């Protein structure tokens, strides 16, 4: 794991042996794949140093070099800080993972909105004495619960966005469907587009965007005539899991928008785990999100086995 430390507004990385085959320019452009505009800004504003000096961008790193990046500068939050109780699953200088409750949007959808998870994240950062712009890396539907990843700096956010696009961030979901699914595991590959008859709904459509959902039956709930399934996504389309299972003839329980029963007060969908390698240190991170529903929706599940 790469050795790092924070010193005020600067982030210091001790260059490991495996970095000695590339340059600072290659690190930013080809390893981290930071946006060109961001790299230009770091360079022009002298926010990158090596051993305390202006760097030679095309010189190979030497093991033990101290790479310093000015990442932690004051920046106004794009979401209005507003207090809401939150469940922090992981936090360091760069990342924040929160456990989203039901009935809360991930981010504001209109100016001045203050009742979202992003508002709560901004307040959390502010209350720790920092002025940083926390950014959501992905989102969950209003009534879907579980792990949501935020970045705390612009560079971390850019790297995480790229990791998400390249499927280097794995998100695992648990869902309860209506009916008993006979096939134990499968891959649903059906494009999803807007439903022109409904402003909110999505539907399987040959002209839609590619959407791939992997699923595995975890438990057949025979008495309730329901199925507990574990899902992972290869794409991140709006309402993807909900649309795919509805199209299968097994809508999520509680998901009345897509034909599900009214068994629960919301769709039975929970983002139970998120896994990734830390964008700077390379540390393997794995966070489980405990269930928060009252009354419970998901019963007798050992999160450590997922």
CSV table of C-alpha atoms in Angstrom, one decimal:
chain,number,residue,atom,x,y,z
A,1,UNK,CA,0.0,0.0,0.0
A,2,UNK,CA,1.3,3.5,-0.9
A,3,UNK,CA,2.4,5.6,2.1
A,4,UNK,CA,0.6,8.9,2.3
A,5,UNK,CA,-0.1,11.8,4.7
A,6,UNK,CA,-1.9,15.1,4.8
A,7,UNK,CA,-0.1,18.3,5.7
A,8,UNK,CA,-2.6,21.2,5.8
A,9,UNK,CA,-3.9,21.8,2.3
A,10,UNK,CA,-1.2,19.5,0.9
A,11,UNK,CA,-1.4,15.7,0.3
A,12,UNK,CA,2.0,14.0,0.4
A,13,UNK,CA,2.7,10.6,-1.3
A,14,UNK,CA,5.9,8.7,-0.7
A,15,UNK,CA,6.7,7.2,-4.2
A,16,UNK,CA,6.8,3.4,-4.0
A,17,UNK,CA,9.1,1.2,-6.1
A,18,UNK,CA,6.3,0.3,-8.6
A,19,UNK,CA,6.0,4.0,-9.5
A,20,UNK,CA,9.7,4.3,-10.7
A,21,UNK,CA,8.8,3.2,-14.2
A,22,UNK,CA,6.8,6.3,-15.0
A,23,UNK,CA,6.9,10.1,-14.8
A,24,UNK,CA,4.6,12.6,-13.0
A,25,UNK,CA,3.0,13.4,-16.3
A,26,UNK,CA,2.3,9.7,-17.0
A,27,UNK,CA,0.9,9.3,-13.4
A,28,UNK,CA,-1.7,12.0,-13.9
A,29,UNK,CA,-2.5,11.3,-17.5
A,30,UNK,CA,-2.3,7.5,-17.8
A,31,UNK,CA,-2.5,6.0,-14.3
A,32,UNK,CA,-4.9,8.3,-12.6
A,33,UNK,CA,-6.4,9.5,-15.9
A,34,UNK,CA,-7.2,12.9,-14.6
A,35,UNK,CA,-9.0,15.3,-16.9
A,36,UNK,CA,-6.6,17.4,-19.1
A,37,UNK,CA,-8.1,20.7,-17.8
A,38,UNK,CA,-7.4,19.6,-14.2
A,39,UNK,CA,-3.8,18.6,-15.0
A,40,UNK,CA,-3.3,21.9,-16.7
A,41,UNK,CA,-4.6,23.8,-13.7
A,42,UNK,CA,-2.4,21.8,-11.3
A,43,UNK,CA,0.6,22.6,-13.4
A,44,UNK,CA,-0.1,26.3,-14.0
A,45,UNK,CA,-1.1,27.0,-10.4
A,46,UNK,CA,2.0,25.2,-9.1
A,47,UNK,CA,-0.1,22.8,-7.0
A,48,UNK,CA,2.2,19.9,-7.6
A,49,UNK,CA,5.7,19.6,-6.0
A,50,UNK,CA,8.3,16.8,-5.9
A,51,UNK,CA,10.5,16.9,-2.8
A,52,UNK,CA,9.3,20.5,-2.2
A,53,UNK,CA,10.4,21.8,-5.6
A,54,UNK,CA,8.8,22.5,-8.9
A,55,UNK,CA,8.8,19.2,-10.6
A,56,UNK,CA,10.3,17.9,-13.9
A,57,UNK,CA,7.1,16.5,-15.3
A,58,UNK,CA,8.8,14.0,-17.7
A,59,UNK,CA,11.4,12.8,-15.3
A,60,UNK,CA,11.1,9.2,-13.9
A,61,UNK,CA,10.2,9.0,-10.3
A,62,UNK,CA,12.7,7.8,-7.8
A,63,UNK,CA,11.7,5.5,-4.9
A,64,UNK,CA,11.2,7.6,-1.8
A,65,UNK,CA,10.4,10.8,-3.7
A,66,UNK,CA,7.8,12.9,-1.9
A,67,UNK,CA,5.0,13.9,-4.3
A,68,UNK,CA,3.0,16.8,-2.9
A,69,UNK,CA,-0.4,17.8,-4.3
A,70,UNK,CA,-2.4,20.8,-3.1
A,71,UNK,CA,-5.8,19.2,-3.0
A,72,UNK,CA,-7.5,20.6,0.2
A,73,UNK,CA,-8.3,24.2,-0.7
A,74,UNK,CA,-11.4,25.9,0.5
A,75,UNK,CA,-14.3,25.4,-2.0
A,76,UNK,CA,-17.9,26.3,-1.6
A,77,UNK,CA,-20.2,23.3,-1.4
A,78,UNK,CA,-22.5,22.7,-4.4
A,79,UNK,CA,-25.2,21.4,-2.0
A,80,UNK,CA,-26.4,23.6,0.9
A,81,UNK,CA,-25.2,22.2,4.2
A,82,UNK,CA,-28.2,21.0,6.2
A,83,UNK,CA,-28.3,18.7,9.2
A,84,UNK,CA,-29.8,15.2,8.9
A,85,UNK,CA,-28.8,12.2,10.9
A,86,UNK,CA,-26.3,10.1,8.9
A,87,UNK,CA,-24.6,6.7,9.1
A,88,UNK,CA,-21.0,7.0,8.0
A,89,UNK,CA,-19.7,3.7,6.7
A,90,UNK,CA,-16.2,4.9,5.7
A,91,UNK,CA,-14.3,8.3,5.7
A,92,UNK,CA,-10.8,9.5,5.1
A,93,UNK,CA,-9.4,12.7,3.6
A,94,UNK,CA,-10.7,11.8,0.1
A,95,UNK,CA,-13.7,9.6,0.3
A,96,UNK,CA,-17.0,9.5,2.3
A,97,UNK,CA,-19.4,6.5,2.1
A,98,UNK,CA,-22.8,7.0,3.7
A,99,UNK,CA,-25.7,4.6,4.3
A,100,UNK,CA,-28.7,6.3,2.6
A,101,UNK,CA,-32.1,5.9,4.3
A,102,UNK,CA,-35.4,5.5,2.4
A,103,UNK,CA,-37.4,8.6,1.4
A,104,UNK,CA,-34.3,10.7,0.7
A,105,UNK,CA,-32.9,11.8,-2.6
A,106,UNK,CA,-29.2,11.4,-3.2
A,107,UNK,CA,-28.7,15.0,-4.4
A,108,UNK,CA,-30.7,18.2,-4.9
A,109,UNK,CA,-32.9,18.3,-8.0
A,110,UNK,CA,-33.7,22.0,-7.7
A,111,UNK,CA,-31.9,25.1,-6.4
A,112,UNK,CA,-32.1,25.5,-2.7
A,113,UNK,CA,-33.2,22.0,-1.9
A,114,UNK,CA,-31.9,20.9,1.5
A,115,UNK,CA,-33.4,17.5,2.3
A,116,UNK,CA,-31.0,15.2,0.4
A,117,UNK,CA,-28.1,13.0,1.3
A,118,UNK,CA,-25.7,15.5,-0.4
A,119,UNK,CA,-27.0,18.2,1.9
A,120,UNK,CA,-26.3,16.0,4.9
A,121,UNK,CA,-22.8,15.1,3.6
A,122,UNK,CA,-22.0,18.8,3.1
A,123,UNK,CA,-23.1,19.6,6.7
A,124,UNK,CA,-21.0,16.7,8.0
A,125,UNK,CA,-17.9,18.1,6.2
A,126,UNK,CA,-18.6,21.6,7.4
A,127,UNK,CA,-19.1,20.5,11.0
A,128,UNK,CA,-15.6,18.9,10.9
A,129,UNK,CA,-14.2,22.4,10.3
A,130,UNK,CA,-13.5,22.0,6.6
A,131,UNK,CA,-14.8,23.9,3.6
A,132,UNK,CA,-14.8,21.3,0.8
A,133,UNK,CA,-17.2,20.6,-2.0
A,134,UNK,CA,-18.4,17.0,-1.4
A,135,UNK,CA,-19.6,15.4,-4.7
A,136,UNK,CA,-21.7,12.2,-5.1
A,137,UNK,CA,-20.0,9.7,-7.4
A,138,UNK,CA,-23.2,7.7,-8.1
A,139,UNK,CA,-26.8,7.8,-6.9
A,140,UNK,CA,-29.6,5.7,-5.6
A,141,UNK,CA,-33.3,6.2,-6.2
A,142,UNK,CA,-35.2,8.1,-3.5
A,143,UNK,CA,-36.7,4.9,-1.9
A,144,UNK,CA,-33.6,2.7,-2.4
A,145,UNK,CA,-31.4,2.4,0.7
A,146,UNK,CA,-27.7,1.6,1.2
A,147,UNK,CA,-24.2,2.7,0.4
A,148,UNK,CA,-23.5,5.9,-1.6
A,149,UNK,CA,-20.0,7.0,-2.4
A,150,UNK,CA,-18.9,10.7,-2.2
A,151,UNK,CA,-15.6,12.4,-3.0
A,152,UNK,CA,-14.2,15.2,-0.9
A,153,UNK,CA,-11.7,16.7,-3.5
A,154,UNK,CA,-12.0,17.4,-7.2
A,155,UNK,CA,-9.1,15.1,-8.1
A,156,UNK,CA,-10.5,12.2,-6.1
A,157,UNK,CA,-13.9,12.8,-7.7
A,158,UNK,CA,-12.4,12.8,-11.2
A,159,UNK,CA,-10.6,9.5,-10.6
A,160,UNK,CA,-13.6,7.9,-9.0
A,161,UNK,CA,-15.9,9.0,-11.9
A,162,UNK,CA,-13.5,7.3,-14.3
A,163,UNK,CA,-13.3,4.2,-12.1
A,164,UNK,CA,-17.0,3.9,-12.1
A,165,UNK,CA,-17.1,4.2,-15.9
A,166,UNK,CA,-14.5,1.4,-16.1
A,167,UNK,CA,-16.5,-0.8,-13.7
A,168,UNK,CA,-13.7,-0.7,-11.1
A,169,UNK,CA,-16.2,0.1,-8.4
A,170,UNK,CA,-18.3,-2.9,-7.6
A,171,UNK,CA,-21.8,-2.3,-6.1
A,172,UNK,CA,-23.8,-5.3,-4.7
A,173,UNK,CA,-27.6,-5.0,-4.1
A,174,UNK,CA,-30.1,-7.2,-2.4
A,175,UNK,CA,-33.7,-7.2,-3.7
A,176,UNK,CA,-36.9,-9.1,-2.9
A,177,UNK,CA,-39.0,-9.9,-5.9
A,178,UNK,CA,-42.6,-11.0,-6.2
A,179,UNK,CA,-42.9,-14.6,-7.3
A,180,UNK,CA,-40.4,-17.5,-7.2
A,181,UNK,CA,-37.6,-17.1,-9.7
A,182,UNK,CA,-36.7,-20.6,-11.0
A,183,UNK,CA,-33.4,-19.8,-12.6
A,184,UNK,CA,-30.7,-19.7,-9.9
A,185,UNK,CA,-28.5,-17.2,-11.6
A,186,UNK,CA,-28.5,-15.2,-14.7
A,187,UNK,CA,-27.4,-12.1,-16.7
A,188,UNK,CA,-30.1,-9.7,-17.9
A,189,UNK,CA,-29.0,-7.9,-21.0
A,190,UNK,CA,-31.8,-5.6,-22.1
A,191,UNK,CA,-31.5,-1.9,-23.1
A,192,UNK,CA,-33.4,0.6,-21.1
A,193,UNK,CA,-35.0,3.8,-22.3
A,194,UNK,CA,-37.6,6.4,-21.2
A,195,UNK,CA,-41.3,5.5,-21.2
A,196,UNK,CA,-42.8,8.1,-23.4
A,197,UNK,CA,-46.2,7.7,-21.7
A,198,UNK,CA,-44.8,8.4,-18.2
A,199,UNK,CA,-42.4,11.1,-17.1
A,200,UNK,CA,-40.7,9.0,-14.4
A,201,UNK,CA,-40.9,5.4,-15.6
A,202,UNK,CA,-38.3,3.7,-17.7
A,203,UNK,CA,-38.8,0.6,-19.8
A,204,UNK,CA,-37.0,-2.1,-21.8
A,205,UNK,CA,-36.6,-0.6,-25.3
A,206,UNK,CA,-34.6,-1.7,-28.3
A,207,UNK,CA,-33.7,2.0,-28.8
A,208,UNK,CA,-32.6,2.4,-25.2
A,209,UNK,CA,-29.1,2.4,-23.6
A,210,UNK,CA,-27.3,-0.8,-23.0
A,211,UNK,CA,-28.1,-2.2,-19.5
A,212,UNK,CA,-26.6,-5.4,-17.9
A,213,UNK,CA,-27.7,-6.8,-14.6
A,214,UNK,CA,-26.2,-9.9,-13.0
A,215,UNK,CA,-28.3,-11.8,-10.4
A,216,UNK,CA,-28.2,-14.8,-8.2
A,217,UNK,CA,-31.1,-16.2,-6.2
A,218,UNK,CA,-30.1,-16.2,-2.5
A,219,UNK,CA,-33.3,-17.5,-1.0
A,220,UNK,CA,-36.7,-18.7,-2.1
A,221,UNK,CA,-39.3,-17.4,0.3
A,222,UNK,CA,-41.9,-20.0,-0.5
A,223,UNK,CA,-44.5,-19.0,2.1
A,224,UNK,CA,-44.5,-15.4,0.9
A,225,UNK,CA,-44.1,-16.4,-2.8
A,226,UNK,CA,-41.1,-14.1,-3.0
A,227,UNK,CA,-37.4,-14.4,-3.9
A,228,UNK,CA,-34.4,-12.8,-2.3
A,229,UNK,CA,-31.8,-12.0,-5.0
A,230,UNK,CA,-28.3,-10.6,-5.0
A,231,UNK,CA,-27.5,-8.3,-7.9
A,232,UNK,CA,-24.5,-6.5,-9.4
A,233,UNK,CA,-24.6,-4.0,-12.2
A,234,UNK,CA,-22.3,-3.7,-15.3
A,235,UNK,CA,-24.1,-0.5,-16.2
A,236,UNK,CA,-25.8,2.2,-14.2
A,237,UNK,CA,-29.1,3.0,-15.9
A,238,UNK,CA,-31.9,4.8,-14.0
A,239,UNK,CA,-34.2,2.2,-12.3
A,240,UNK,CA,-32.1,-0.6,-13.9
A,241,UNK,CA,-32.8,-3.4,-11.4
A,242,UNK,CA,-36.4,-2.4,-11.0
A,243,UNK,CA,-37.0,-2.3,-14.8
A,244,UNK,CA,-35.2,-5.6,-15.5
A,245,UNK,CA,-37.0,-7.6,-12.9
A,246,UNK,CA,-40.3,-6.1,-13.8
A,247,UNK,CA,-39.7,-7.1,-17.4
A,248,UNK,CA,-38.9,-10.7,-16.2
A,249,UNK,CA,-42.3,-10.9,-14.7
A,250,UNK,CA,-40.9,-10.6,-11.2
A,251,UNK,CA,-41.2,-6.9,-10.1
A,252,UNK,CA,-39.6,-5.9,-6.9
A,253,UNK,CA,-41.9,-6.3,-3.9
A,254,UNK,CA,-43.3,-2.9,-2.9
A,255,UNK,CA,-42.4,-1.3,-6.3
A,256,UNK,CA,-45.9,-0.3,-7.4
A,257,UNK,CA,-44.4,2.0,-10.1
A,258,UNK,CA,-43.3,-1.1,-12.0
A,259,UNK,CA,-46.2,-3.5,-11.1
A,260,UNK,CA,-44.9,-4.8,-7.8
A,261,UNK,CA,-47.1,-5.8,-4.9
A,262,UNK,CA,-47.8,-3.3,-2.0
A,263,UNK,CA,-46.1,-5.7,0.5
A,264,UNK,CA,-43.7,-3.0,1.7
A,265,UNK,CA,-43.8,0.8,1.9
A,266,UNK,CA,-41.1,1.1,-0.7
A,267,UNK,CA,-39.3,-1.1,-3.3
A,268,UNK,CA,-37.4,-3.8,-1.6
A,269,UNK,CA,-34.0,-2.8,-2.9
A,270,UNK,CA,-30.8,-2.2,-0.8
A,271,UNK,CA,-27.3,-1.3,-1.9
A,272,UNK,CA,-25.7,-3.7,0.6
A,273,UNK,CA,-22.0,-3.5,-0.4
A,274,UNK,CA,-19.5,-1.3,-2.2
A,275,UNK,CA,-16.0,-2.4,-3.1
A,276,UNK,CA,-13.1,-0.5,-4.7
A,277,UNK,CA,-9.4,0.2,-4.5
A,278,UNK,CA,-8.5,3.5,-3.0
A,279,UNK,CA,-7.7,6.0,-5.8
A,280,UNK,CA,-4.4,7.1,-4.2
A,281,UNK,CA,-3.2,4.4,-1.8
A,282,UNK,CA,-4.4,1.3,-3.6
A,283,UNK,CA,-5.9,0.0,-0.4
A,284,UNK,CA,-8.8,-2.5,-1.0
A,285,UNK,CA,-12.0,-1.1,0.5
A,286,UNK,CA,-15.1,-3.0,1.2
A,287,UNK,CA,-18.1,-1.5,3.0
A,288,UNK,CA,-21.3,-3.2,4.1
A,289,UNK,CA,-24.4,-1.1,4.6
A,290,UNK,CA,-26.6,-2.3,7.5
A,291,UNK,CA,-30.4,-2.4,7.0
A,292,UNK,CA,-32.3,0.6,8.5
A,293,UNK,CA,-35.9,-0.1,7.8
A,294,UNK,CA,-38.5,-0.1,10.6
A,295,UNK,CA,-40.4,-2.3,10.2
A,296,UNK,CA,-37.8,-4.6,8.7
A,297,UNK,CA,-37.9,-5.6,5.1
A,298,UNK,CA,-34.8,-7.8,4.9
A,299,UNK,CA,-34.8,-10.6,7.6
A,300,UNK,CA,-32.1,-13.0,8.9
A,301,UNK,CA,-29.3,-11.9,6.6
A,302,UNK,CA,-25.6,-12.1,7.6
A,303,UNK,CA,-24.0,-9.2,5.9
A,304,UNK,CA,-20.5,-10.7,6.3
A,305,UNK,CA,-21.5,-13.5,3.9
A,306,UNK,CA,-22.4,-11.1,1.0
